[in-house]
XYZ file of C-alpha atoms in Angstrom:
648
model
C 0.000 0.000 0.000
C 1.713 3.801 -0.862
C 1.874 6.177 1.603
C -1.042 9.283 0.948
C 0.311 11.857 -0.597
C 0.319 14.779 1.714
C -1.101 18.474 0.611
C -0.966 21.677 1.831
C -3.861 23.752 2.852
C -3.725 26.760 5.181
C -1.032 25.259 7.308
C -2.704 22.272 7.994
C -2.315 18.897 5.945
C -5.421 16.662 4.835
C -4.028 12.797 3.012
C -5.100 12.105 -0.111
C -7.096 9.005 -0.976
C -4.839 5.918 -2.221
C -5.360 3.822 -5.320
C -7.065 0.792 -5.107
C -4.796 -2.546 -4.040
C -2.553 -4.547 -5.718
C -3.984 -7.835 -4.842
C -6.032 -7.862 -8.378
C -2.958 -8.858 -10.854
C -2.576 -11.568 -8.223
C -6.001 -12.724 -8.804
C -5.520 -12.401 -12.641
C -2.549 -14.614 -12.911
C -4.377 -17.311 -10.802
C -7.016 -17.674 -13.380
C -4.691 -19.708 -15.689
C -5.265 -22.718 -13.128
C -7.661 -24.964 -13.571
C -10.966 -24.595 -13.314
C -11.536 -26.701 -10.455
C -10.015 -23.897 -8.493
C -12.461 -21.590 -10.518
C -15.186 -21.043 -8.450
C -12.723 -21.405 -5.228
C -10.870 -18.487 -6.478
C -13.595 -16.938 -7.441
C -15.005 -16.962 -4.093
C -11.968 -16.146 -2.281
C -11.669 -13.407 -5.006
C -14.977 -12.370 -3.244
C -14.319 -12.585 -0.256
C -10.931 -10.480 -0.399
C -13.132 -8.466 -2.156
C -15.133 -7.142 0.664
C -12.475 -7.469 3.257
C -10.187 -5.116 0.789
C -12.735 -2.769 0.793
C -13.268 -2.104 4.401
C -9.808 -2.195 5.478
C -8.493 -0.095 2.581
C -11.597 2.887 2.681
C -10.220 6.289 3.406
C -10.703 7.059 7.151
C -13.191 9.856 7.002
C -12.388 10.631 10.742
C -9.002 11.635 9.313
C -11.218 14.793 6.929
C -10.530 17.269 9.347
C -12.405 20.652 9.012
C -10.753 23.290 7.474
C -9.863 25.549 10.757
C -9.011 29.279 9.576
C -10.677 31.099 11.966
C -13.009 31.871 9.381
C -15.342 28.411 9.125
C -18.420 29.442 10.928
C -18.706 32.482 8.025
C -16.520 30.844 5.203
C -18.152 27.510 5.244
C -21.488 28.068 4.524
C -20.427 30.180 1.196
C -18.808 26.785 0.004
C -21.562 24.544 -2.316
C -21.110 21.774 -0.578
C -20.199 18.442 -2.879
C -22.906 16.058 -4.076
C -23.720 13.735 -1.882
C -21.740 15.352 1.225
C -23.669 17.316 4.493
C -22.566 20.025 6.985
C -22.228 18.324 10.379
C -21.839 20.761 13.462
C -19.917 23.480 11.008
C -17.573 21.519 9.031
C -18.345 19.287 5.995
C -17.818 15.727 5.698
C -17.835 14.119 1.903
C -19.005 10.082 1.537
C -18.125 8.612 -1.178
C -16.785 4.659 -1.776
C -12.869 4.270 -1.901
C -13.068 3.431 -5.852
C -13.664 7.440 -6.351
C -10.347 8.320 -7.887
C -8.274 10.923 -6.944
C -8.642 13.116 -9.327
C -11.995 13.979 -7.953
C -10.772 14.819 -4.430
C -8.040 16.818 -5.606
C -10.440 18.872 -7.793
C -12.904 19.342 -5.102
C -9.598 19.941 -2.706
C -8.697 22.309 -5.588
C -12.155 24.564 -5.723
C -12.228 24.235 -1.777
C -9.217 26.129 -2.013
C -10.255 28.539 -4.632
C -13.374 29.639 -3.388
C -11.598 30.195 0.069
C -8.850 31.913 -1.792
C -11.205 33.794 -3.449
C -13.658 34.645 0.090
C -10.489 36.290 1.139
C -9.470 38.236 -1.636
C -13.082 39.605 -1.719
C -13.273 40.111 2.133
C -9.669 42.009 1.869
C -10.805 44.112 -0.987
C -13.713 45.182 1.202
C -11.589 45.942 4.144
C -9.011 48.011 1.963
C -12.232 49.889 0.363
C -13.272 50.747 3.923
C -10.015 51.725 5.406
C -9.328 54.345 2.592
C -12.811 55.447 2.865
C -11.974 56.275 6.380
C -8.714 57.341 5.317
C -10.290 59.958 3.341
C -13.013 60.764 5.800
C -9.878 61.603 8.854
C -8.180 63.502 6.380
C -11.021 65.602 4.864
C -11.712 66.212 8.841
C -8.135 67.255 9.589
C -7.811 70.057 6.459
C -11.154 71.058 7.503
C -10.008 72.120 11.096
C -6.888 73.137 9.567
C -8.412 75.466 7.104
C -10.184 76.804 10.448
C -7.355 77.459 12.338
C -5.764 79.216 9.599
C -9.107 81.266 9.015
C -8.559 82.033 12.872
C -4.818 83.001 13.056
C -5.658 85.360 9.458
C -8.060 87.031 11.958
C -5.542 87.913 14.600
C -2.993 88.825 11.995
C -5.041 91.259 11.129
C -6.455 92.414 13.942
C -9.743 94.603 14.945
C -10.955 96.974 12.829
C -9.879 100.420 13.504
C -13.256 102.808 14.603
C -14.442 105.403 12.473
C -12.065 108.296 12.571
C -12.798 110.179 16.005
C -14.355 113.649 14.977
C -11.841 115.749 15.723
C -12.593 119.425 18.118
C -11.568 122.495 16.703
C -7.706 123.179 16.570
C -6.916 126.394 17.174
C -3.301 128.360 16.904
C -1.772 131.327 18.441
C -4.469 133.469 17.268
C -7.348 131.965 18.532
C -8.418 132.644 22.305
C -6.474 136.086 22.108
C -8.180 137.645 25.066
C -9.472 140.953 24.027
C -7.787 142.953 27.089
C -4.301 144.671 26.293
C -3.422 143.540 30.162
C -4.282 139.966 29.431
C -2.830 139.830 26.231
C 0.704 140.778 28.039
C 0.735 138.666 30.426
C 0.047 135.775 28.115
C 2.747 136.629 26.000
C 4.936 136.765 29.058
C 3.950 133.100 29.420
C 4.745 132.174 26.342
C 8.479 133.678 26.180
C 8.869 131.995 29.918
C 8.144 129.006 27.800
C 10.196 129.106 24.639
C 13.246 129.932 27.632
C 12.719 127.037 29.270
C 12.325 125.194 25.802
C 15.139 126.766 24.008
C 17.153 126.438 27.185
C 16.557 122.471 27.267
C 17.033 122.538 23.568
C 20.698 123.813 23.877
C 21.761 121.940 27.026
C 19.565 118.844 27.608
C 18.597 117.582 24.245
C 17.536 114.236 23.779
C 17.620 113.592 27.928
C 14.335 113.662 29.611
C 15.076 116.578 31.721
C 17.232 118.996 32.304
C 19.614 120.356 34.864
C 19.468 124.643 34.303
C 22.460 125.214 36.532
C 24.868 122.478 35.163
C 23.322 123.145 32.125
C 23.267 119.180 31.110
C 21.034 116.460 30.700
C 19.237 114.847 33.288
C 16.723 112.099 34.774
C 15.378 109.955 37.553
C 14.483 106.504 38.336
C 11.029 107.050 36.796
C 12.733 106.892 33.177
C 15.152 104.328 34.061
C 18.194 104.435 32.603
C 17.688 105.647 29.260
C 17.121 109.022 27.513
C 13.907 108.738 26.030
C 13.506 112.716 25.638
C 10.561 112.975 28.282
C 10.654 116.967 27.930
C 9.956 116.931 24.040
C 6.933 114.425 24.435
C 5.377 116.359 27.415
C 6.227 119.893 26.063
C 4.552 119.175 22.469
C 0.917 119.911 22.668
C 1.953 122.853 24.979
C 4.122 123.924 21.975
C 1.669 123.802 19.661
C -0.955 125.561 21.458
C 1.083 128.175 22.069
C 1.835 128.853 18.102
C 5.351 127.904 18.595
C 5.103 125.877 15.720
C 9.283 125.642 14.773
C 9.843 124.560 18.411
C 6.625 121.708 17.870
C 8.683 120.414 14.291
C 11.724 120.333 15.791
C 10.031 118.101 18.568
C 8.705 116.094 16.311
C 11.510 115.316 13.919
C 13.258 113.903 17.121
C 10.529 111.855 18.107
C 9.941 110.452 14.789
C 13.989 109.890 14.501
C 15.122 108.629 17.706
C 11.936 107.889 20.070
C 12.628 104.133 20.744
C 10.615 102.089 23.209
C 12.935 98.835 22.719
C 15.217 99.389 25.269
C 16.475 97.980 28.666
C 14.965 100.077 30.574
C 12.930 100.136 33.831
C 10.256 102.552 33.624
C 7.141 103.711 36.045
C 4.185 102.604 34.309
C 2.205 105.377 35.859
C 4.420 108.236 34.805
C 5.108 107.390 31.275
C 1.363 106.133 30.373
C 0.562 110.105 31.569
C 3.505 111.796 30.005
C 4.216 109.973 26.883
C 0.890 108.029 26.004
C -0.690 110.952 26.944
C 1.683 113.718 25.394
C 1.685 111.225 22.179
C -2.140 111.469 21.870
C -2.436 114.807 21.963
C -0.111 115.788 19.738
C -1.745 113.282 17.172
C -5.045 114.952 17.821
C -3.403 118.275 17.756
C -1.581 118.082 14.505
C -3.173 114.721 12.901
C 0.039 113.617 12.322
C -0.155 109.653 12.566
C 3.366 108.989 13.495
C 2.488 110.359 17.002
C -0.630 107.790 17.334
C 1.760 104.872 16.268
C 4.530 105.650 18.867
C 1.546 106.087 21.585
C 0.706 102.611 20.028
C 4.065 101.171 20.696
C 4.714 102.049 23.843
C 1.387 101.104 24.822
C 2.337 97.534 24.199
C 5.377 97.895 25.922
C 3.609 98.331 28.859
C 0.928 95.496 28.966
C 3.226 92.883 30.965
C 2.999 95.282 33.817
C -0.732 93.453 33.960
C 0.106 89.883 34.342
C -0.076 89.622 38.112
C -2.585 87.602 39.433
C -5.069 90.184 40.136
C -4.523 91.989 36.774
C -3.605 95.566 38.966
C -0.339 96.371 37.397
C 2.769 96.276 38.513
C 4.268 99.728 39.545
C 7.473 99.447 37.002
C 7.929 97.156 34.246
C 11.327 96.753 31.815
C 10.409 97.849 28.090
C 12.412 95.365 26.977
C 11.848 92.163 28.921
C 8.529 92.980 30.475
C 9.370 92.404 34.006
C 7.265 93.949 36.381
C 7.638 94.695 39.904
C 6.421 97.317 42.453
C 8.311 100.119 44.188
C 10.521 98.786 47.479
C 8.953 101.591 49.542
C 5.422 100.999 48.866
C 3.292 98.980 51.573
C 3.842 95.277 52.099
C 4.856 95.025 47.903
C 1.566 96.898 46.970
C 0.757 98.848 43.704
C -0.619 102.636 44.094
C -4.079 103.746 43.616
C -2.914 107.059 42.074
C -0.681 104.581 39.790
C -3.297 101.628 38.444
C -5.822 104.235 38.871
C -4.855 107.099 36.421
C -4.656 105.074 33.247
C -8.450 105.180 31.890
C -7.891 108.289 29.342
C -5.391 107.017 28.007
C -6.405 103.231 27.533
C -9.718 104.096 25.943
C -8.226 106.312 23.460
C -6.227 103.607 22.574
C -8.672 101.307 22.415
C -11.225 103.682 19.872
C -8.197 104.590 17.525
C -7.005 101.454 17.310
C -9.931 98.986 17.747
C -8.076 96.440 19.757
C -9.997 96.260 23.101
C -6.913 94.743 25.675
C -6.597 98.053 26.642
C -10.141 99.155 27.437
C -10.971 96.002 28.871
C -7.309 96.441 31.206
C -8.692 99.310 32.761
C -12.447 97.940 32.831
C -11.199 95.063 34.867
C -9.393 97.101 37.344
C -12.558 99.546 37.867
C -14.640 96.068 38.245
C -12.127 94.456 40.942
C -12.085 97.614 42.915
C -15.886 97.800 42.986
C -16.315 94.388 44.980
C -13.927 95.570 47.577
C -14.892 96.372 50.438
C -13.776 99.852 51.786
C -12.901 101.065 55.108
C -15.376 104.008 55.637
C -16.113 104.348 52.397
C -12.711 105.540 51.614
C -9.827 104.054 48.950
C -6.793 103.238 50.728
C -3.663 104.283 49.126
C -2.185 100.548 48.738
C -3.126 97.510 46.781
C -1.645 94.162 46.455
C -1.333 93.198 43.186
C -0.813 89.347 44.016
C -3.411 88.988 46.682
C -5.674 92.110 46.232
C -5.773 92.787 49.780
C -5.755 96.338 51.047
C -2.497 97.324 52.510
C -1.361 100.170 55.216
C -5.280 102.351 55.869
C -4.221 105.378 54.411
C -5.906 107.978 52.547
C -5.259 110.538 51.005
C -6.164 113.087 47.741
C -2.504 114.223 47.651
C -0.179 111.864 46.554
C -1.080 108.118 45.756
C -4.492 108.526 45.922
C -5.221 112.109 43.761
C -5.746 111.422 40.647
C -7.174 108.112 40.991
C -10.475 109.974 41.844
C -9.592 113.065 38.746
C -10.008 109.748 36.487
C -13.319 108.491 37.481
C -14.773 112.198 36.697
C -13.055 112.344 33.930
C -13.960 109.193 32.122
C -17.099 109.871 32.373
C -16.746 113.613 30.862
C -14.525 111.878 27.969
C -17.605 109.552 27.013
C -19.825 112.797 27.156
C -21.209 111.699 30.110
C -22.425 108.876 28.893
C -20.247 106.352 31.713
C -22.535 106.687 34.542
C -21.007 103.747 36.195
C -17.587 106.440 36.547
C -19.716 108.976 37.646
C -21.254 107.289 40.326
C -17.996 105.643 41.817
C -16.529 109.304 41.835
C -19.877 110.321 43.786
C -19.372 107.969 46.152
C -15.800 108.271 46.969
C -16.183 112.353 46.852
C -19.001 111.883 49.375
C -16.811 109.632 51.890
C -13.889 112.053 51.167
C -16.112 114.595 52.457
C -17.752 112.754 55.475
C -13.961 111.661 56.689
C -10.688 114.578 55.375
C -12.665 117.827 54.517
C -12.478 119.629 57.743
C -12.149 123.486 58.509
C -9.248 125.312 60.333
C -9.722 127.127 63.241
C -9.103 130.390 60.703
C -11.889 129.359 58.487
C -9.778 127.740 55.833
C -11.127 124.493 54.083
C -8.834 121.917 53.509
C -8.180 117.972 53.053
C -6.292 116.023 55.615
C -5.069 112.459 55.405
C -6.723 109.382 56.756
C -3.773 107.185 58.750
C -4.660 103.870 60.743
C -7.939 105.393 61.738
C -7.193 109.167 62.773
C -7.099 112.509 60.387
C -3.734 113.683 60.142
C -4.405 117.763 59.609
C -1.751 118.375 56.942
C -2.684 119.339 53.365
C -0.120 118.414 50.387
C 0.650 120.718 47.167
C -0.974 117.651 45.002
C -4.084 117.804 46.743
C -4.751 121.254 45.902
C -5.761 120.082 42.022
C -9.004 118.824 44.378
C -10.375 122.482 43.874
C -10.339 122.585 40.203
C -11.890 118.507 40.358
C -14.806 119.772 42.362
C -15.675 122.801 39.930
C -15.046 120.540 36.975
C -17.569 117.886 38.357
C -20.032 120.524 39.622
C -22.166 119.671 36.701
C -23.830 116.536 36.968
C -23.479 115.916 40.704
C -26.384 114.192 42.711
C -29.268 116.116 44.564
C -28.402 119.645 43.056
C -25.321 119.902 44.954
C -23.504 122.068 41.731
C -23.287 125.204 43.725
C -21.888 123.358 46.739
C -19.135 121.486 44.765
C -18.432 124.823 43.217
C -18.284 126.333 46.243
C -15.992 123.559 47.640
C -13.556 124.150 45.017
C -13.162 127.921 45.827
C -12.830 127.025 49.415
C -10.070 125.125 48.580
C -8.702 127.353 45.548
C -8.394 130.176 48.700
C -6.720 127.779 51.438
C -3.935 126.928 48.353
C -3.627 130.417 47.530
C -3.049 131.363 51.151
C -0.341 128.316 51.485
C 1.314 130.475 48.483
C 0.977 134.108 50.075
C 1.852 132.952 53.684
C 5.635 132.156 52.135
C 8.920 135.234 51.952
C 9.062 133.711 47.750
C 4.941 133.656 47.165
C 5.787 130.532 46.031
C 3.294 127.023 48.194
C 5.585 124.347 49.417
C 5.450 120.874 48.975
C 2.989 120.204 52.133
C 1.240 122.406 55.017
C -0.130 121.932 58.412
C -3.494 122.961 60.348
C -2.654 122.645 64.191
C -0.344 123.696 66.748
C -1.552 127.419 66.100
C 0.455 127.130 62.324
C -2.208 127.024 59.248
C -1.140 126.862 55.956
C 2.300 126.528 56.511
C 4.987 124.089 55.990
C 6.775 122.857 59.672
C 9.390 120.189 58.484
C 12.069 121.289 56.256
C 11.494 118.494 53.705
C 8.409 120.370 53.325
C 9.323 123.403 52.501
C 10.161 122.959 48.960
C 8.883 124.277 45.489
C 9.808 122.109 42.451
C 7.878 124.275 39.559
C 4.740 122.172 40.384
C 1.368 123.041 38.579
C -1.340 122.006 40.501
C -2.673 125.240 42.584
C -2.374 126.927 39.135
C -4.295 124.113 37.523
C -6.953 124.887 39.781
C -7.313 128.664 39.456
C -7.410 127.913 35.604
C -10.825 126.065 36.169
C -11.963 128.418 38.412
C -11.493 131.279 36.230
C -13.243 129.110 33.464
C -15.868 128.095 35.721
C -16.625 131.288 37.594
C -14.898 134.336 35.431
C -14.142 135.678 38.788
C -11.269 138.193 37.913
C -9.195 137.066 41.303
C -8.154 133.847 40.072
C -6.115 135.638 37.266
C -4.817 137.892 39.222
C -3.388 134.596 41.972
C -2.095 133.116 38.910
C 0.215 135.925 37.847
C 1.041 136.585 41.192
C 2.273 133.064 40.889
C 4.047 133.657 37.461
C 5.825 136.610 38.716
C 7.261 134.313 41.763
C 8.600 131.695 39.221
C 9.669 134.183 36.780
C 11.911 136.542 39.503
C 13.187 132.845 41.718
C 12.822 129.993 39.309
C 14.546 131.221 35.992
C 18.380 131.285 35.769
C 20.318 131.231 32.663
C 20.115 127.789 31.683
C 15.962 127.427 32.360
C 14.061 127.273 35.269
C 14.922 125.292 38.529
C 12.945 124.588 41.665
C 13.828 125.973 44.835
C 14.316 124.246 48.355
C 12.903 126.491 50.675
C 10.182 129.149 49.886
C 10.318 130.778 53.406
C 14.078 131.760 52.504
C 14.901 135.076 50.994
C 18.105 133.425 49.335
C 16.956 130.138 48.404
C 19.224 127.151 47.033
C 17.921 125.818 43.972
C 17.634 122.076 43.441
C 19.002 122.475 39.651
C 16.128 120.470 38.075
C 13.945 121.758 35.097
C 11.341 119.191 35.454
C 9.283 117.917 32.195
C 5.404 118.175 33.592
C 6.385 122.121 34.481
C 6.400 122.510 30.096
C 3.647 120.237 30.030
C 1.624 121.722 32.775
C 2.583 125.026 34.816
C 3.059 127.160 31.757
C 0.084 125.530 29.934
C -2.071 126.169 32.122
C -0.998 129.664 33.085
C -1.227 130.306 29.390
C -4.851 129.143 29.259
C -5.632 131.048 32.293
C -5.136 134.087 30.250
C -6.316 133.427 26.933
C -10.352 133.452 25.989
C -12.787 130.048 26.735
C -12.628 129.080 22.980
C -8.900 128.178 23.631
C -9.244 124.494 24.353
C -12.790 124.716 25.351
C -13.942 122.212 27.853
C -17.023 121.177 25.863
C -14.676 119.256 23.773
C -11.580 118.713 25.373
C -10.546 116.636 28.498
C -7.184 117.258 30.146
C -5.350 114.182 31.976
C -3.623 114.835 35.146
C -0.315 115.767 33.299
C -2.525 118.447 31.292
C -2.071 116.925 27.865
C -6.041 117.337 26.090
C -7.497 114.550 24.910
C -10.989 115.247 22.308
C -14.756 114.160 24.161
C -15.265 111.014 22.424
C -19.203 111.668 21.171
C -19.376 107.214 20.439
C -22.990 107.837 18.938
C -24.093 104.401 18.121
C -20.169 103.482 18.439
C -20.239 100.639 21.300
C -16.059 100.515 22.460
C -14.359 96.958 21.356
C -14.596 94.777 24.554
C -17.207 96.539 26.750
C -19.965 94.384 27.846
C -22.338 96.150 25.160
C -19.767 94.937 22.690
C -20.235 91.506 23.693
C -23.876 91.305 24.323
């Protein structure tokens, strides 16, 4: 008997059926015998016959199912050979051993095909599906591709800018002449004290922010850091230019344009340069519509957004131009930020925001006048200090002189700028005037008005030089103040326009120093002698101006040139103007500093003190607290980018 030949199917072997025996040529060759034996053989022929067949059958025990994995879903695809059945899910095929082999091997073969084939199809499918999904995941990823694309395109471009803003009236030298030969002198005594002091800085000091008269150099402070960023040409400009002195304004501004650069190392006060340079930028853009101003207010502006990444979003005090590092001043209460500081940066901000569309900055400022709202206030009153990392309160104190004054000038102020359309600023500046009131506004024993300082629960009785702006503040918001109380807050501010005055008059140089006391029998008058200094500072002067404006009374001008006189005869030397160290001395030492804000302010103002009301009228104009005028923004139907009307 030959061994099955052995085939291969799927890994697995199935035998092949063997031919049939060779017993038969045996029985041929016995058929020559006799045929006695004939029907013997014959029989035994027979008989071997049957026994052959059942020992030499194919086992069908040994037709194993085909086991792919597949049988259970394969199998019943297969036609199943005639004569053969599906038992419990493979296939079993009877048949008697004389079936040749031929026939299994062709059945074997179509077996094998139609698998082959099953898979090939089943394959095809699966390929057909996975590049459908293929297709599907990628159509899906250059879909949110295309979107982020769209998105990024968006911010490259950026928002909108707002319909031009309509700009006030300009006026030059000409306009707001005052009609009286007196007046008219005096003004143009003004304006040669400033081209001096300009022309002065121009020789000595140019291209340094400030300038030292007497050493007749350059100079600065810590408040500029360590670079010359020419703080005297930005804050002199609009003064320049109102004044007519319109070669002294191009020569300004061909530096500026030239050499202004924010991208240095430099350490800056955020406070300071937002009023003095943003603020000196703007105007001088909406003074002369020249744009290069509005893009360097632009730049710096940028510069100084890290200053707001604390964890409160109150800014930090200082931050470097170039790396963006904030921090606050080492003096300040337990590492706090000032209110005068985060607080006086509204103007500014929101013109930024509605000439350039981009809302960060209104919504900067927005979220600092938010914060402060759901804090709660000892008596009603602001405290001076503010930690920027845990917005706690720090030391109780109080005050509308420095780091607290013009915290409350902005809240009036923003809401004159909108044309008094934020009545959210005008009712926090109620409220805080009102506690100011209740708590610091106290009379002398001689009758004079005046505003102490809250400390750790007591009124200390002393009255800075800053505070004395406060008169001019409570004539300016007379207008619009609850329950009819315009004549009292005009009142107010001539109260404290005459106790400032006095602080002025009660000195040998006519000249108010830096702070003044109310007790010990002494009013109006500086005790300490790091009080008894006069660095060129505007604010009593500021105040007359809107008193004049308000009131017309004629004493306010004559105050004011009493006060131009004193600077004039003690301030100027040769090189500019200096401040002085002690205004009760007849032979005072000067301090040898021409300071930037008394170009920007004390001159301006004494000029507009004695020029005519349609001279930077104050329908149209708002100044900030370094007196640089910025235009009433009439918004219309304008809503500003990122206020909640915006967003509704």
């Amino acid at each position: 008997m030959t061994t099955p030949a052995l085939l291969p199917l799927s890994g697995r072997r199935i035998p092949a059926l063997a031919p049939g025996s060779s017993s038969f040529s045996h029985h041929r060759a016995t058929l020559r015998l006799s045929e006695k034996f004939i029907l013997l053989l014959i029989l035994s022929a027979f008989i071997t016959l049957c026994f052959g067949a059942f020992f030499f059958l194919p086992d069908n025990s040994k037709h194993k199912r085909f086991d792919l994995g597949l049988e259970d879903v394969l199998i019943p695809h297969i036609d199943s050979p005639k004569g053969s059945k599906h038992v419990a899910g493979q296939m079993v095929i009877h048949g008697q051993g004389g079936h040749d082999e031929n026939r299994h091997r062709e059945e074997e073969e179509s077996l094998r095909d139609k698998i082959r084939a099953d898979h090939e199809r089943a394959l095809q499918e699966a390929k057909e599906k996975l590049q459908k999904s293929r297709e599907e995941l990628q159509a899906d990823i250059q879909t949110e591709k295309n979107k982020i694309i769209d998105d990024l395109k968006k911010k490259d471009v950026g928002p909108k800018p707002l319909p031009p803003v309509p700009m006030p009236k300009v006026v030059g030298v000409n306009d707001g002449e005052p009609s009286e030969p007196d007046v008219k002198e005096k003004r143009n005594k003004i304006r040669e004290m400033t081209k001096h002091a300009w022309d002065s800085y121009r020789q000595y000091g140019w291209g340094h922010n400030e300038l030292k008269p007497l050493a007749k150099k350059g100079h600065s402070t810590n408040i500029f850091g360590n670079s010359q960023l020419g703080a005297t040409i930005v804050d002199a400009l609009d003064t320049l230019y109102i004044m007519g002195l319109h070669e002294e304004f191009k020569d300004g501004q061909e530096w500026i344009e030239q050499n202004l650069d924010f991208s240095v190392n430099a350490e800056v006060s955020v406070f300071e340069v937002n009023i003095r340079f943003i603020g000196g930028l703007l105007a001088a853009y909406y003074l002369s519509g020249q744009e290069m101003f509005k893009l360097k207010a632009v730049q710096l502006a940028e510069k100084l957004l890290p200053a707001f990444n604390t964890p409160t979003g109150i800014p930090w005090a200082m931050v470097n131009l170039k790396s963006g590092v904030g921090r606050n001043w080492g003096w300040a209460s337990a590492g706090s930020s000032i209110l005068a500081e985060f607080g006086t940066l509204h103007m500014e901000f929101v013109h930024l925001t509605y000439l350039t569309g981009n809302p960060v900055y209104f919504q900067k400022v927005m979220h600092i006048r938010k914060l402060l709202a759901k804090m709660d206030r000892p008596n009603g009153l602001y405290p001076n200090y503010l930690n920027p990392r845990t917005g706690r309160w720090g030391q109780h104190h109080t005050s509308v002189g420095g780091l607290g004054d013009s915290f409350y000038e902005y809240l009036l102020k923003a809401w004159l700028m909108s044309d008094k359309t934020d009545t959210e600023a005008r009712k926090t500046y109620d409220d805080a005037i009102e506690a100011i009131e209740r708590h610091l506004i106290r009379k002398s024993n001689g009758g004079l008005t005046f505003i102490g300082e809250w400390k750790n629960g007591h009124l200390e009785r002393k009255m800075g030089h800053l505070a004395c702006f406060a008169g001019g503040m409570f004539a300016l918001g007379a207008d619009g103040s609850p329950d009819d109380k315009a004549g009292h807050y005009l009142q107010l501010g001539a109260e404290i326009a005459h106790t400032c005055h006095e602080s002025y008059d009660r000195t040998v140089l006519k000249l108010g120093p830096e702070a003044f006391k109310f007790d010990s029998g002494l009013e109006a008058v500086a005790v300490r002698q790091n009080e008894k200094y006069y660095i060129l500072r505007p604010e009593v002067i500021e105040t007359y101006w809107y008193m004049w404006r308000f009131t017309h009374d004629p004493k306010y001008r004559q105050w004011g040139w009493e006060a131009a006189q004193a600077i004039d005869k003690y301030c100027r030397v040769s090189g500019g103007f200096s401040g002085v160290k002690d205004v009760y001395s007849s032979n005072p030492s000067y301090d040898d500093v021409q300071q930037s804000f008394f170009l920007a302010e004390t001159l301006k103002y004494l000029y507009l003190l004695f020029s005519s009301d349609d001279l930077m009228a104050l329908e149209s104009w708002v100044f900030n607290t370094e007196a640089h005028p910025l235009p009433v923004l009439h918004l219309g139907n304008i809503t500003l980018p990122g206020s909640e009307a915006a967003q509704q």
